[in-house]
């Protein structure tokens, strides 16, 4: 589904990613871990299409198409969802209006008619129930005045609404208490099917107790330096990153 | 230049090259007087309109007043010298006699208003709005006159009102905006050609929205119209005003006056969607819009509510105001002013508290893009006797791009210690992070800006009557799409 080959990327002339290779198939959950500054958020931003990064070499294909040639909104409509580490507040824009626009843009991309208001509201109700998000959150402006936990839940709610093929969750666990973490993780698990895939970017093993990965990758100095099963996360939790760093410094 | 910047340039180009939808010219024969301004011009206009002597006197006095005045320079506007001798002060679609029914109206004119989306056909009752259509200098048709007449409501062109209701006009003309008020008010009082008059009798709630639609058509003409609304005790009316003009390379002058008089426990709601031709993307052409709008809450517990959506005009100079004379009277001003490309706007409100316990609210939302300059200017004045009066002002500015300007000039003069006056102001920008967040959810940049701008202006748009709100929302989107940077 997603294939990243020899990806090099820089910001303001500074190279952050130095040859990332990664392949993700439908039905898989991948965790990307690594110390601060390894390039984890850069990788997710590039997949989503944030243009402050310059891709200097390599390619990303998604369902056989060159992802790097698509505008961010086209990537979204093609099925790439990013859960933001710091979700953005948009004062004055109601969640309902925001989601209806987003859902209908997705439908338009697939050649479908916009949803009728009643059908849309029903969809919203169903998804709210699925991800256990409080009704009053969706009556407010996008992320405005939301707590850290509420913002993250709202990300998962949006993911439920848009049903992406690939979800990239960038440090979704940061700033979450244990109950919120469980709700967020449950949401992700419920949305999992054999046809979609998830990339979980995290610092901590904690989240991976709830979202069990098929593969764990360690990103260090702009490269994936180690890939293993879920046991790798436990090992990292236990020993830290120093033993990996030593092999490369 | 990064890709993003290139895209934004492209979007900006696409949008600014979107044609001004109302830029067409109607080919009709006009009865015009020669250009230029003099006492002779004033007499000629009055004669053309077969006006009574008292009206001519009013005009001549105003003209004398005007000669003593100079164009105000205090606004944050950069306007080239306007040569008033180059302006044509009277232009009317020809052969206009008494229009009794729609069949007698020039079909070209009807087509024009159809094109503008305004139905003058009274059979089309669906819209439920009574319209007075003013093209260039004269009112072409007022709809629903008879229906309204049964309730004692007078809704007609200003010219007709001078003939048919001279006592009311004599009593109220210039009562709120005297000719000496300012340069443009004096000019308008001398040369105004038509406009709308509306009188709501005691205790009557006007059953439909009343609306005046202003259209400039002929080249080189100025439009100088007046609107006078009188709401007698315990009456209510909601009034709408819309305006468009053809696309031309030279600037055209529009200097209007709106006066509102509200008696005891009456309420007038006045909404404007101003979409005069704004000029092209290089700032060539466009309407110079100098308007004096003022209402007086004369009676106890009376109320005036101004709502305006200003997206057009090359230059806007406009401060709809309320004189809150009656005890417990209420004044409101809700405004969205959008400037793009090289447009300039200096707009706001004045709230003059005279009566006890009078209340006023000012909500102003400025949106600037391109190379435009957008200023809020407002005065809240509390006189000695205005015990326990209250004002709340909120002025927000939203900037799109980094070549435009937003300015706030609030003036407060409070002479009563029991008054409470609050002022809040914010300035914000649509951030790239907000746009990216929307993009990532599948929403295109133009649509994202539309969502954000409409969200920002919602508080004001909600105050508009339904029919206008939808139009205004679209207008905002068209005026601004893609202008983020």
XYZ file of C-alpha atoms in Angstrom:
734
model
C 0.000 0.000 0.000
C 2.690 2.481 1.012
C 6.219 2.153 -0.210
C 8.956 4.563 0.828
C 12.240 4.143 -1.004
C 15.514 5.848 -0.162
C 13.756 8.984 1.054
C 15.981 11.994 1.645
C 14.512 15.235 2.895
C 15.754 18.488 4.305
C 14.501 21.687 5.831
C 16.285 24.994 5.263
C 19.170 23.090 3.729
C 19.591 20.779 6.709
C 19.150 17.136 5.869
C 16.775 15.383 8.266
C 15.928 12.137 6.494
C 18.874 10.320 4.990
C 17.521 7.358 3.108
C 14.362 5.966 4.708
C 12.976 2.677 3.384
C 9.616 1.402 4.572
C 6.925 -0.829 3.167
C 3.457 -1.109 4.591
C 0.776 -3.582 3.561
C -2.982 -3.560 4.165
C -3.977 -4.829 7.584
C -0.659 -3.980 9.220
C 0.150 -1.755 12.167
C 3.637 -0.274 12.215
C 5.173 1.584 15.132
C 7.966 4.061 14.500
C 10.013 4.869 17.560
C 13.215 6.738 18.113
C 14.924 9.415 20.183
C 14.090 13.106 19.882
C 15.276 14.659 16.659
C 15.492 11.365 14.795
C 13.132 12.611 12.066
C 9.872 10.906 13.110
C 7.643 13.966 12.762
C 9.437 14.964 9.569
C 8.546 11.603 8.056
C 4.856 11.945 8.899
C 4.782 15.543 7.650
C 6.284 14.486 4.325
C 3.753 11.689 3.905
C 0.974 14.208 4.549
C 2.515 16.761 2.207
C 3.625 19.614 4.418
C 5.611 21.783 2.071
C 8.211 23.263 4.344
C 10.208 20.080 3.793
C 12.073 19.520 0.596
C 12.375 16.000 -0.706
C 15.848 15.774 -2.245
C 15.842 12.121 -3.273
C 13.789 8.945 -3.171
C 10.124 8.281 -3.677
C 6.879 7.447 -1.944
C 4.254 5.396 -3.732
C 0.771 4.926 -2.338
C -1.484 2.364 -4.012
C 0.820 2.559 -6.985
C 0.669 6.340 -7.412
C 3.463 8.811 -6.783
C 2.331 10.427 -3.546
C 4.853 13.249 -3.740
C 3.126 14.659 -6.800
C -0.206 15.081 -5.054
C -1.342 18.183 -3.172
C -2.001 17.616 0.536
C -5.778 17.622 0.028
C -5.481 15.082 -2.795
C -3.426 12.797 -0.562
C -6.115 13.139 2.089
C -8.853 12.260 -0.376
C -6.786 9.347 -1.714
C -6.903 7.922 1.795
C -3.947 9.274 3.773
C -4.895 10.579 7.191
C -2.578 12.243 9.639
C -3.327 12.461 13.324
C -1.589 15.661 14.428
C 0.748 15.811 17.392
C -0.581 19.322 18.019
C -4.051 19.604 16.474
C -4.754 23.119 15.201
C -7.500 25.358 16.561
C -9.771 27.020 13.998
C -11.955 29.541 15.840
C -15.394 30.223 14.394
C -15.493 27.084 12.233
C -17.873 24.547 13.740
C -16.852 20.893 13.858
C -20.045 20.039 11.977
C -19.286 22.425 9.151
C -15.639 21.390 9.042
C -16.381 17.676 8.928
C -19.204 18.041 6.428
C -16.875 19.908 4.083
C -14.138 17.314 4.570
C -16.434 14.311 4.095
C -18.012 15.800 1.003
C -14.615 16.628 -0.504
C -13.660 12.978 -0.023
C -16.892 11.916 -1.697
C -16.386 14.309 -4.574
C -12.902 12.851 -5.126
C -14.489 9.420 -5.414
C -17.173 10.735 -7.768
C -19.965 10.479 -5.191
C -22.734 12.964 -4.452
C -22.493 15.041 -1.270
C -24.211 13.489 1.747
C -27.652 14.773 2.630
C -27.705 16.714 5.877
C -29.684 14.046 7.707
C -27.372 11.248 6.537
C -24.353 13.265 7.524
C -25.661 13.908 11.013
C -26.421 10.234 11.418
C -22.892 9.362 10.316
C -21.574 11.775 12.885
C -23.676 10.265 15.638
C -22.550 6.751 14.761
C -18.886 7.644 14.685
C -19.100 9.615 17.898
C -20.486 6.564 19.609
C -17.796 4.374 18.054
C -14.886 6.427 19.325
C -16.603 7.476 22.574
C -16.199 11.185 21.983
C -18.327 13.598 23.964
C -21.169 15.134 21.950
C -20.464 18.610 23.181
C -17.007 18.590 21.602
C -18.481 18.287 18.135
C -20.796 21.222 18.822
C -17.845 23.541 19.253
C -15.393 25.208 16.916
C -12.599 22.986 15.593
C -10.313 22.216 18.550
C -10.992 25.613 20.075
C -10.510 25.518 23.816
C -10.184 21.722 23.772
C -7.910 20.130 26.372
C -4.906 18.155 25.121
C -6.823 14.890 25.545
C -9.933 16.236 23.855
C -7.902 17.323 20.859
C -6.462 13.834 20.458
C -9.869 12.219 20.776
C -11.081 14.647 18.150
C -8.321 13.447 15.821
C -9.503 9.870 16.185
C -13.091 10.978 15.651
C -12.087 12.663 12.380
C -10.235 9.517 11.375
C -13.417 7.530 12.010
C -15.406 9.954 9.866
C -12.984 9.889 6.940
C -12.134 6.144 7.016
C -8.618 6.455 5.601
C -6.680 3.612 4.043
C -3.567 4.743 5.837
C -3.527 6.591 9.145
C -0.325 8.161 10.398
C -0.688 8.971 14.074
C 2.014 11.376 15.134
C 2.667 11.035 18.882
C -0.999 10.647 19.527
C -0.178 9.512 23.049
C 1.626 12.676 24.100
C -0.295 14.638 26.705
C -2.835 11.885 27.353
C -3.806 10.523 30.756
C -4.337 6.803 31.003
C -8.122 6.914 30.440
C -7.827 9.134 27.386
C -5.042 6.906 26.100
C -7.316 3.898 26.374
C -10.160 5.651 24.550
C -7.871 6.819 21.768
C -6.287 3.381 21.403
C -9.678 1.658 21.445
C -10.831 3.980 18.723
C -7.845 3.088 16.572
C -8.380 -0.624 17.177
C -12.062 -0.455 16.316
C -11.281 1.292 13.049
C -8.755 -1.358 12.055
C -9.729 -3.594 9.139
C -7.872 -5.997 6.892
C -7.797 -3.326 4.205
C -6.342 -0.370 6.091
C -3.052 0.250 7.777
C -1.768 2.384 10.616
C 1.571 3.983 11.377
C 1.919 4.859 15.046
C 4.702 7.274 15.875
C 5.502 7.258 19.548
C 8.135 7.702 22.181
C 6.683 5.239 24.597
C 5.910 1.588 24.808
C 2.805 2.513 26.845
C 0.628 3.163 23.770
C 1.752 -0.098 22.198
C 0.172 -2.025 25.093
C -3.115 -0.906 23.595
C -2.346 -0.687 19.910
C -0.346 -3.811 19.237
C 2.026 -3.321 16.305
C 3.019 -5.946 13.774
C 6.352 -4.207 13.265
C 8.423 -1.818 15.317
C 10.964 0.411 13.538
C 13.633 2.518 15.149
C 14.362 5.775 13.342
C 17.735 7.245 14.223
C 19.716 9.958 12.473
C 17.315 10.037 9.553
C 17.324 6.304 8.838
C 15.432 3.250 9.948
C 18.178 1.423 11.742
C 16.282 -1.456 13.240
C 13.075 -3.313 12.495
C 11.564 -6.121 14.554
C 8.308 -7.373 16.057
C 6.455 -5.882 19.019
C 9.050 -7.201 21.460
C 11.454 -4.497 20.240
C 9.300 -1.827 21.877
C 9.590 -3.594 25.233
C 13.313 -3.860 24.835
C 13.564 -0.125 24.071
C 11.413 0.691 27.077
C 13.729 -1.357 29.198
C 17.129 -0.338 27.821
C 16.550 3.065 26.217
C 18.089 4.039 22.880
C 21.732 4.166 23.934
C 22.535 0.634 22.853
C 21.235 1.408 19.364
C 22.908 4.799 19.204
C 26.249 3.175 20.115
C 26.130 1.008 17.022
C 25.902 4.066 14.761
C 27.757 6.922 16.469
C 9.921 31.007 -4.688
C 8.737 27.794 -3.012
C 6.039 25.631 -4.519
C 3.589 26.787 -1.943
C 4.176 30.419 -2.759
C 3.806 29.633 -6.437
C 0.513 27.890 -5.777
C -0.727 30.788 -3.747
C 0.240 33.232 -6.470
C -1.649 31.059 -8.907
C -4.736 30.869 -6.761
C -4.582 34.583 -6.198
C -4.366 35.145 -9.940
C -7.266 32.830 -10.626
C -9.377 34.587 -8.123
C -8.543 38.131 -8.998
C -9.158 37.336 -12.619
C -12.565 36.042 -11.761
C -14.785 38.598 -13.419
C -16.820 40.896 -11.275
C -20.160 39.265 -11.879
C -22.144 42.462 -12.087
C -19.809 44.321 -14.429
C -22.122 44.432 -17.442
C -23.617 47.580 -18.951
C -27.252 47.868 -19.967
C -27.778 49.528 -23.314
C -30.539 52.010 -22.705
C -31.046 55.529 -23.818
C -30.296 58.029 -21.134
C -31.493 61.498 -20.448
C -28.318 63.169 -19.204
C -27.364 66.669 -18.282
C -23.909 68.031 -19.160
C -21.107 67.266 -16.747
C -20.030 69.791 -14.180
C -21.254 71.257 -10.913
C -22.669 74.754 -10.440
C -25.766 76.447 -9.115
C -27.109 75.981 -12.630
C -26.656 72.193 -12.270
C -28.631 72.217 -9.051
C -31.445 74.231 -10.620
C -31.446 71.982 -13.669
C -31.783 68.802 -11.603
C -34.628 70.322 -9.622
C -36.324 71.456 -12.812
C -35.883 68.049 -14.476
C -37.710 66.566 -11.549
C -40.473 69.185 -11.514
C -39.767 69.905 -7.901
C -41.652 72.392 -5.753
C -39.971 75.613 -4.775
C -39.180 74.527 -1.193
C -37.163 71.593 -2.470
C -35.125 73.797 -4.775
C -34.439 76.109 -1.852
C -33.215 73.196 0.252
C -30.856 72.243 -2.550
C -29.548 75.742 -3.123
C -28.890 76.277 0.567
C -27.028 72.990 0.645
C -25.016 74.021 -2.397
C -23.993 77.281 -0.722
C -23.011 75.277 2.320
C -21.021 72.897 0.144
C -19.024 75.716 -1.445
C -17.710 76.612 2.001
C -16.500 73.110 2.749
C -13.513 71.017 1.825
C -13.113 67.344 1.231
C -12.296 65.665 4.559
C -8.734 64.391 4.780
C -8.742 62.699 8.173
C -9.619 59.207 6.995
C -6.895 56.620 6.523
C -7.428 56.712 2.783
C -5.260 57.622 -0.115
C -7.584 59.149 -2.688
C -6.502 61.077 -5.735
C -8.111 64.485 -6.178
C -11.677 63.998 -7.371
C -12.613 66.513 -10.056
C -16.254 67.207 -9.378
C -16.536 69.169 -12.618
C -15.954 65.945 -14.560
C -18.961 64.228 -13.042
C -22.398 64.010 -14.613
C -24.927 64.716 -11.886
C -28.101 63.532 -13.518
C -28.770 60.584 -15.746
C -32.081 58.845 -16.151
C -33.301 56.057 -18.384
C -35.311 57.931 -21.008
C -39.062 58.195 -21.481
C -39.800 57.595 -17.879
C -43.179 59.012 -17.129
C -45.526 57.613 -14.563
C -44.970 53.891 -14.522
C -48.277 52.354 -13.542
C -47.589 48.740 -14.202
C -44.645 46.562 -14.973
C -45.605 46.475 -18.643
C -44.652 50.100 -18.965
C -41.121 49.594 -17.684
C -38.426 49.398 -20.350
C -37.848 45.677 -20.980
C -34.080 46.310 -21.071
C -34.316 47.590 -17.523
C -36.359 44.656 -16.382
C -33.777 42.378 -17.951
C -31.050 44.224 -16.067
C -32.668 43.611 -12.734
C -33.455 40.007 -13.621
C -29.761 39.573 -14.377
C -28.924 41.008 -10.988
C -31.250 38.473 -9.428
C -33.841 41.024 -8.408
C -37.394 40.389 -9.356
C -39.529 43.423 -9.990
C -42.435 41.234 -10.924
C -45.015 41.447 -8.217
C -46.462 38.149 -9.327
C -43.325 36.520 -8.085
C -44.340 36.835 -4.513
C -42.053 34.032 -3.461
C -39.272 36.326 -2.444
C -41.587 38.296 -0.189
C -39.527 41.431 -0.513
C -40.771 44.797 -1.687
C -38.184 46.422 -3.929
C -37.482 49.988 -4.956
C -35.073 49.789 -7.879
C -32.903 52.826 -8.486
C -30.858 52.968 -11.661
C -28.402 55.823 -12.063
C -30.346 58.816 -10.872
C -33.931 57.652 -10.724
C -36.162 55.084 -9.197
C -37.555 52.835 -11.937
C -40.045 50.809 -10.065
C -41.295 50.191 -6.579
C -43.033 46.897 -6.038
C -45.790 45.934 -3.610
C -46.759 49.567 -3.165
C -50.472 48.860 -3.073
C -50.248 45.948 -0.656
C -48.209 48.024 1.731
C -50.482 51.029 1.232
C -53.407 49.103 2.676
C -51.563 49.024 5.990
C -50.754 52.706 5.773
C -47.115 52.014 4.960
C -45.589 54.437 2.505
C -42.819 52.954 0.395
C -41.950 54.901 -2.719
C -39.195 56.708 -4.546
C -37.954 59.932 -3.049
C -39.249 61.933 -6.031
C -42.751 60.624 -5.538
C -42.552 61.323 -1.831
C -41.685 64.960 -2.529
C -44.825 65.211 -4.642
C -47.206 63.051 -2.655
C -46.046 63.469 0.927
C -44.480 66.922 1.096
C -45.361 67.421 4.767
C -43.475 64.320 5.840
C -40.473 65.163 3.687
C -40.369 68.756 4.872
C -40.548 67.557 8.439
C -37.851 64.897 8.248
C -35.503 65.712 5.365
C -32.146 66.672 6.834
C -33.385 66.112 10.374
C -30.630 63.597 11.160
C -28.030 64.473 8.556
C -28.245 68.212 7.922
C -26.595 69.451 4.717
C -23.934 71.141 6.832
C -22.951 67.810 8.386
C -20.056 67.100 6.071
C -18.709 67.751 2.590
C -20.383 64.767 0.947
C -23.657 65.297 2.808
C -23.741 68.877 1.534
C -22.982 67.718 -1.998
C -25.659 65.045 -1.844
C -28.237 67.490 -0.456
C -27.584 69.807 -3.384
C -27.639 67.307 -6.234
C -29.377 64.142 -5.015
C -31.572 62.769 -7.714
C -33.681 60.047 -6.161
C -33.783 57.328 -3.557
C -36.335 55.676 -1.360
C -38.762 56.940 1.204
C -40.420 54.775 3.769
C -42.917 55.586 6.483
C -44.266 53.014 8.875
C -47.303 54.277 10.793
C -47.976 53.848 14.476
C -48.196 50.296 15.724
C -47.584 48.660 12.320
C -45.174 45.815 11.854
C -44.120 45.843 8.230
C -45.022 42.350 6.960
C -42.179 42.065 4.456
C -38.606 43.163 4.019
C -38.354 46.464 2.220
C -35.438 46.809 -0.098
C -33.755 49.342 -2.306
C -31.509 48.153 -5.047
C -29.043 50.692 -6.378
C -27.446 50.279 -9.740
C -25.041 52.642 -11.442
C -25.210 52.115 -15.199
C -24.225 55.158 -17.241
C -20.554 56.123 -17.587
C -19.071 59.182 -15.890
C -22.115 59.659 -13.743
C -22.140 60.014 -10.036
C -24.863 58.467 -7.982
C -26.320 60.613 -5.237
C -29.330 59.043 -3.644
C -31.075 59.521 -0.346
C -32.988 57.121 1.773
C -35.314 58.345 4.458
C -37.007 55.944 6.833
C -39.445 57.056 9.469
C -40.772 54.543 11.979
C -43.595 55.907 14.066
C -44.411 54.744 17.612
C -44.297 50.982 18.193
C -43.676 50.137 14.559
C -41.103 47.805 12.995
C -39.413 47.499 9.650
C -36.497 45.567 8.237
C -34.810 47.339 5.359
C -32.290 45.942 2.888
C -29.986 47.758 0.558
C -27.943 46.285 -2.269
C -25.692 47.908 -4.812
C -23.716 46.998 -7.935
C -22.110 48.850 -10.841
C -20.584 48.068 -14.245
C -16.917 47.443 -14.613
C -15.146 50.567 -15.879
C -11.628 51.879 -15.901
C -12.469 55.305 -14.559
C -13.569 55.845 -10.996
C -17.153 56.754 -10.326
C -18.449 58.701 -7.397
C -21.207 57.561 -5.104
C -22.222 59.859 -2.274
C -25.390 58.823 -0.521
C -27.293 59.750 2.591
C -29.447 57.491 4.714
C -31.521 59.001 7.480
C -33.560 56.990 9.934
C -35.962 58.377 12.490
C -37.310 56.009 15.077
C -40.017 56.998 17.501
C -41.118 55.504 20.804
C -40.708 51.723 21.101
C -40.210 51.388 17.362
C -37.434 49.409 15.705
C -35.614 49.707 12.385
C -33.231 47.077 11.144
C -31.124 48.281 8.227
C -28.971 45.790 6.323
C -26.572 46.552 3.513
C -24.689 44.315 1.160
C -22.414 46.726 -0.648
C -20.866 45.306 -3.785
C -20.040 48.287 -5.961
C -17.399 47.537 -8.558
C -14.112 47.426 -6.578
C -11.697 48.154 -9.422
C -9.428 45.611 -11.062
C -6.517 43.790 -9.473
C -4.168 46.687 -10.197
C -6.480 49.176 -8.547
C -7.757 50.696 -11.793
C -11.343 51.860 -11.723
C -13.931 51.199 -9.061
C -16.454 53.213 -7.146
C -15.580 55.898 -4.619
C -18.147 55.307 -1.958
C -18.736 58.200 0.451
C -21.822 57.581 2.464
C -23.379 59.250 5.469
C -25.759 56.965 7.309
C -27.258 58.012 10.556
C -30.309 57.224 12.585
C -31.875 58.768 15.618
C -33.673 56.838 18.318
C -35.935 59.695 19.237
C -38.440 57.943 21.404
C -38.097 55.953 24.562
C -37.058 52.295 24.130
C -36.560 52.670 20.410
C -33.968 50.679 18.503
C -31.800 50.933 15.398
C -29.726 48.051 14.160
C -27.235 48.513 11.316
C -25.751 45.463 9.634
C -23.379 45.868 6.757
C -21.332 43.598 4.568
C -18.929 45.733 2.597
C -17.039 43.932 -0.136
C -17.064 46.339 -3.066
C -15.868 49.865 -3.916
C -12.324 51.076 -4.517
C -12.718 53.428 -1.569
C -15.245 53.152 1.222
C -15.860 55.997 3.666
C -18.831 55.160 5.781
C -19.870 55.304 9.447
C -23.470 54.244 10.078
C -24.320 55.882 13.369
C -26.967 56.066 16.051
C -28.037 59.013 18.128
C -29.557 57.420 21.202
C -31.764 60.231 22.397
C -34.605 58.284 23.947
C -34.226 56.747 27.382
C -33.582 52.979 27.180
C -32.918 53.250 23.470
C -30.660 50.737 21.737
C -28.160 51.143 18.917
C -26.376 48.294 17.188
C -23.745 48.135 14.483
C -22.588 44.861 12.968
C -20.082 45.077 10.184
C -17.958 42.886 7.962
C -15.659 44.892 5.716
C -13.565 43.035 3.175
C -10.792 44.654 1.194
C -8.692 42.904 -1.428
C -6.189 43.969 -4.100
C -5.903 47.775 -3.871
C -9.199 48.507 -2.137
C -9.299 50.909 0.779
C -11.919 51.084 3.479
C -12.284 53.446 6.409
C -15.466 52.411 8.114
C -17.025 52.087 11.544
C -19.745 53.649 13.602
C -20.690 56.430 15.974
C -22.852 55.830 18.996
C -24.000 59.015 20.693
C -25.597 58.304 24.069
C -27.951 61.056 25.190
C -30.819 59.194 26.839
C -30.635 57.451 30.191
C -29.886 53.768 30.241
C -29.213 53.730 26.508
C -27.262 50.775 25.173
C -25.072 50.295 22.148
C -23.119 47.443 20.606
C -20.472 47.666 17.930
C -19.162 44.470 16.341
C -16.738 45.144 13.532
C -14.920 42.459 11.573
C -12.332 43.682 9.122
C -10.759 41.334 6.609
C -7.834 42.572 4.538
C -6.035 40.843 1.689
C -3.780 41.755 -1.209
C -2.429 45.302 -0.990
C -5.544 46.667 0.631
C -5.944 48.932 3.648
C -8.803 48.375 6.042
C -9.524 50.716 8.938
C -12.070 50.688 11.700
C -12.963 54.126 13.000
C -15.516 54.470 15.731
C -16.716 56.980 18.255
C -18.591 56.207 21.439
C -19.786 59.385 23.058
C -21.657 59.445 26.338
C -23.214 62.791 27.197
C -23.697 64.096 30.720
C -27.319 63.084 31.021
C -26.844 59.549 29.699
C -26.933 57.931 33.112
C -26.063 54.242 33.292
C -25.653 53.938 29.586
C -23.594 51.069 28.224
C -21.477 50.370 25.215
C -19.663 47.278 24.119
C -17.334 47.507 21.138
C -15.424 44.684 19.571
C -13.157 45.251 16.601
C -11.468 42.283 15.049
C -9.082 42.344 12.144
C -8.116 39.390 10.036
C -5.119 39.663 7.765
C -4.554 37.515 4.710
C -1.067 37.908 3.421
C 1.604 40.349 4.523
C 1.145 43.259 2.130
C -2.185 44.492 3.461
C -2.952 46.636 6.452
C -5.520 46.677 9.252
C -5.964 49.703 11.479
C -8.195 50.540 14.411
C -9.083 54.067 15.486
C -11.446 53.930 18.455
C -12.497 57.220 20.078
C -14.173 57.346 23.467
C -15.693 60.435 25.044
C -17.473 59.691 28.282
C -19.050 62.478 30.342
C -21.091 60.434 32.747
C -19.464 58.427 35.491
C -22.198 55.834 35.733
C -21.681 54.760 32.114
C -19.886 51.526 31.294
C -17.908 51.464 28.085
C -15.944 48.446 26.937
C -13.671 48.078 23.968
C -12.006 44.906 22.763
C -9.815 44.495 19.735
C -7.986 41.572 18.178
C -5.839 41.066 15.140
C -5.286 37.656 13.668
C -3.950 35.971 10.589
C -5.042 32.791 8.922
C -2.053 30.636 9.687
C -0.454 28.181 7.314
C -0.960 25.560 10.010
C -4.722 26.118 9.875
C -4.699 25.817 6.108
C -2.576 22.675 6.221
C -4.844 21.140 8.822
C -7.821 21.703 6.515
C -5.840 20.436 3.496
C -5.001 17.278 5.395
C -8.705 16.643 5.873
C -9.237 16.939 2.115
C -10.299 20.594 2.017
C -8.765 22.755 -0.714
C -6.989 25.955 0.269
C -9.672 28.229 -1.237
C -12.407 26.364 0.571
C -10.405 26.390 3.783
C -10.107 30.168 3.602
C -13.816 30.410 2.849
C -14.612 28.280 5.898
C -12.330 30.281 8.160
C -13.438 33.694 6.896
C -17.108 32.802 7.122
C -16.508 31.412 10.604
C -14.798 34.633 11.554
C -17.624 36.768 10.178
C -20.432 34.499 11.408
C -21.434 36.720 14.298
C -22.270 39.488 11.845
C -23.642 37.353 8.991
C -26.116 35.832 11.444
C -27.673 39.261 11.852
C -28.589 39.479 8.174
C -32.026 38.448 6.915
C -31.890 34.934 5.439
C -32.045 35.991 1.775
C -29.068 38.253 2.246
C -27.014 35.988 4.480
C -26.556 33.368 1.781
C -25.603 35.961 -0.813
C -23.212 37.638 1.594
C -21.519 34.345 2.417
C -20.864 33.635 -1.241
C -19.683 37.174 -1.747
C -17.098 36.841 1.023
C -15.773 33.684 -0.541
C -15.517 35.245 -3.998
C -13.892 38.384 -2.649
C -11.179 36.514 -0.837
C -10.561 33.061 -2.201
C -6.938 32.164 -2.356
C -5.564 35.358 -0.958
C -3.698 33.761 1.941
C 0.050 34.096 2.212
